[in-house]
Backbone as CSV, one residue per row, in Angstrom:
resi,resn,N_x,N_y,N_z,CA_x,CA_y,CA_z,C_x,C_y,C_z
1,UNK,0.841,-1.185,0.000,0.000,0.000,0.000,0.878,1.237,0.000
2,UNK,0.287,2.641,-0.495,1.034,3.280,-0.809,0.523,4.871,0.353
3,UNK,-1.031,4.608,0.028,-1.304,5.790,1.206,-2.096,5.378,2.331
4,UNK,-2.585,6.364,2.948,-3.787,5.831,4.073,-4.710,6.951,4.039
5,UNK,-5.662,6.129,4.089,-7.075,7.323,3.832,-7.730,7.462,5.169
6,UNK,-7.714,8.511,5.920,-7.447,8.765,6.996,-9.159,9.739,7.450
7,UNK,-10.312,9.048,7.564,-11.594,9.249,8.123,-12.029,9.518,9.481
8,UNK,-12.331,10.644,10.183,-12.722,11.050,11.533,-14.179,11.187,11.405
9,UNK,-15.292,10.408,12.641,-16.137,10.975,12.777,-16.297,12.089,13.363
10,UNK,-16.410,13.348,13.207,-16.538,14.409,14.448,-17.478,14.148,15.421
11,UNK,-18.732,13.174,15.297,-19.571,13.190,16.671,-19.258,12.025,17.559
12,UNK,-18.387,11.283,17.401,-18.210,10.393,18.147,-16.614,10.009,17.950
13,UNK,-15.745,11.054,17.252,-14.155,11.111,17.314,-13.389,9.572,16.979
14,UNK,-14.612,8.689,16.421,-13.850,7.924,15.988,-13.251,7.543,14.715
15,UNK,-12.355,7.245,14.545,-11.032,7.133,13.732,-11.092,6.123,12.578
16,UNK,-10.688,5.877,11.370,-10.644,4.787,10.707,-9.514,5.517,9.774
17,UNK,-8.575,4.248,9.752,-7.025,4.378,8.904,-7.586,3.101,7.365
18,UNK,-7.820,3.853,6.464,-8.031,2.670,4.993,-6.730,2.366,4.603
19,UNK,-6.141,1.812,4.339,-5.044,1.820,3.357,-5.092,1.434,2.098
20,UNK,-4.670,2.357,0.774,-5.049,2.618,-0.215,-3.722,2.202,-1.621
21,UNK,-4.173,1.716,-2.466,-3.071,1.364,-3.894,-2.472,2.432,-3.988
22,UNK,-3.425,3.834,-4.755,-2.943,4.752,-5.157,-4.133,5.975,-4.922
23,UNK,-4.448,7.253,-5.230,-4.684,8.307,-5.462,-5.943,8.188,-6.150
24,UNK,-6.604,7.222,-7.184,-7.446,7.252,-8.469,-8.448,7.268,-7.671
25,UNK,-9.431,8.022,-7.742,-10.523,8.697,-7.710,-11.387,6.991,-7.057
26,UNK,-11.312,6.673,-8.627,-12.473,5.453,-8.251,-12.064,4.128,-7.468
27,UNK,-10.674,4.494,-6.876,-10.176,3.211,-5.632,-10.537,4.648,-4.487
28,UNK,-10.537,5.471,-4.731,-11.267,5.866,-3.088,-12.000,6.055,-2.488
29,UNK,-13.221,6.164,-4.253,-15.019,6.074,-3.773,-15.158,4.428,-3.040
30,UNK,-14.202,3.683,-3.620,-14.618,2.053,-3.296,-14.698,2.012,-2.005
31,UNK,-12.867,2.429,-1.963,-12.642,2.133,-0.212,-13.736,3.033,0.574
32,UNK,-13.995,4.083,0.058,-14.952,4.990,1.094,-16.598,4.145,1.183
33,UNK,-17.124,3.953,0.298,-18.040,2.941,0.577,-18.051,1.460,1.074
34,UNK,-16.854,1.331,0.765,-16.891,-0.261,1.479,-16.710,0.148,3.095
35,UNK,-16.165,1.019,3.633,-15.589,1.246,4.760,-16.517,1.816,5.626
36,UNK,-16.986,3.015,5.195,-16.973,4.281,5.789,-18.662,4.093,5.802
37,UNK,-19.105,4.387,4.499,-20.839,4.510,3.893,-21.654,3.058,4.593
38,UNK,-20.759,1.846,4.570,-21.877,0.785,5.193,-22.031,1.377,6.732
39,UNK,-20.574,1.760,7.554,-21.157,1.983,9.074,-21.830,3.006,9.531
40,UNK,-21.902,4.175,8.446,-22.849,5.702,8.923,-23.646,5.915,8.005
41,UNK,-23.897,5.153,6.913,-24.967,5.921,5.666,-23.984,7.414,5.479
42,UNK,-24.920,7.559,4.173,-23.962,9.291,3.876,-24.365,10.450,5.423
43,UNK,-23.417,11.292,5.753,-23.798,11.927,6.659,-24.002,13.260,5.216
44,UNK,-24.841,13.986,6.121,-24.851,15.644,5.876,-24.074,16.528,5.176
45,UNK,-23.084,16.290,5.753,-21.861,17.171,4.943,-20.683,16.029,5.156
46,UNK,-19.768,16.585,4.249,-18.385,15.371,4.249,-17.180,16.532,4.110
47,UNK,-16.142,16.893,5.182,-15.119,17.420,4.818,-14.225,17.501,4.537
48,UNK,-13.029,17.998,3.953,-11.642,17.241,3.477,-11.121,18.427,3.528
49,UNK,-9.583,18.041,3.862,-8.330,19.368,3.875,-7.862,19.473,2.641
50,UNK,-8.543,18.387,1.518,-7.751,18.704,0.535,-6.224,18.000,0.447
51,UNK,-5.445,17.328,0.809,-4.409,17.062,1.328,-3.651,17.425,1.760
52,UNK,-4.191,18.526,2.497,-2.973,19.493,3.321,-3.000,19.084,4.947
């Protein structure tokens, strides 16, 4: 693996580390739905630093 896709809930501060091939768009919708979307459904808003 090359990165880690790095997900915080803010209401309950919990944490999830994905680890990821590469960057491509459609390996991070995967991992984000396989991961993320089965344990919370879509929330409200979704935020990102952007990779900073």
């Amino acid at each position: 693996y090359e990165y880690i896709l790095f997900v915080v809930n803010r209401l309950t501060k919990i944490r999830h580390f994905i680890l990821i091939e590469g960057l491509l768009i459609e390996k991070l919708v995967e991992k984000f739905i396989n991961y993320i979307y089965i344990l919370y459904s879509l929330s409200n808003t979704i935020i990102s630093d952007r990779g900073i």
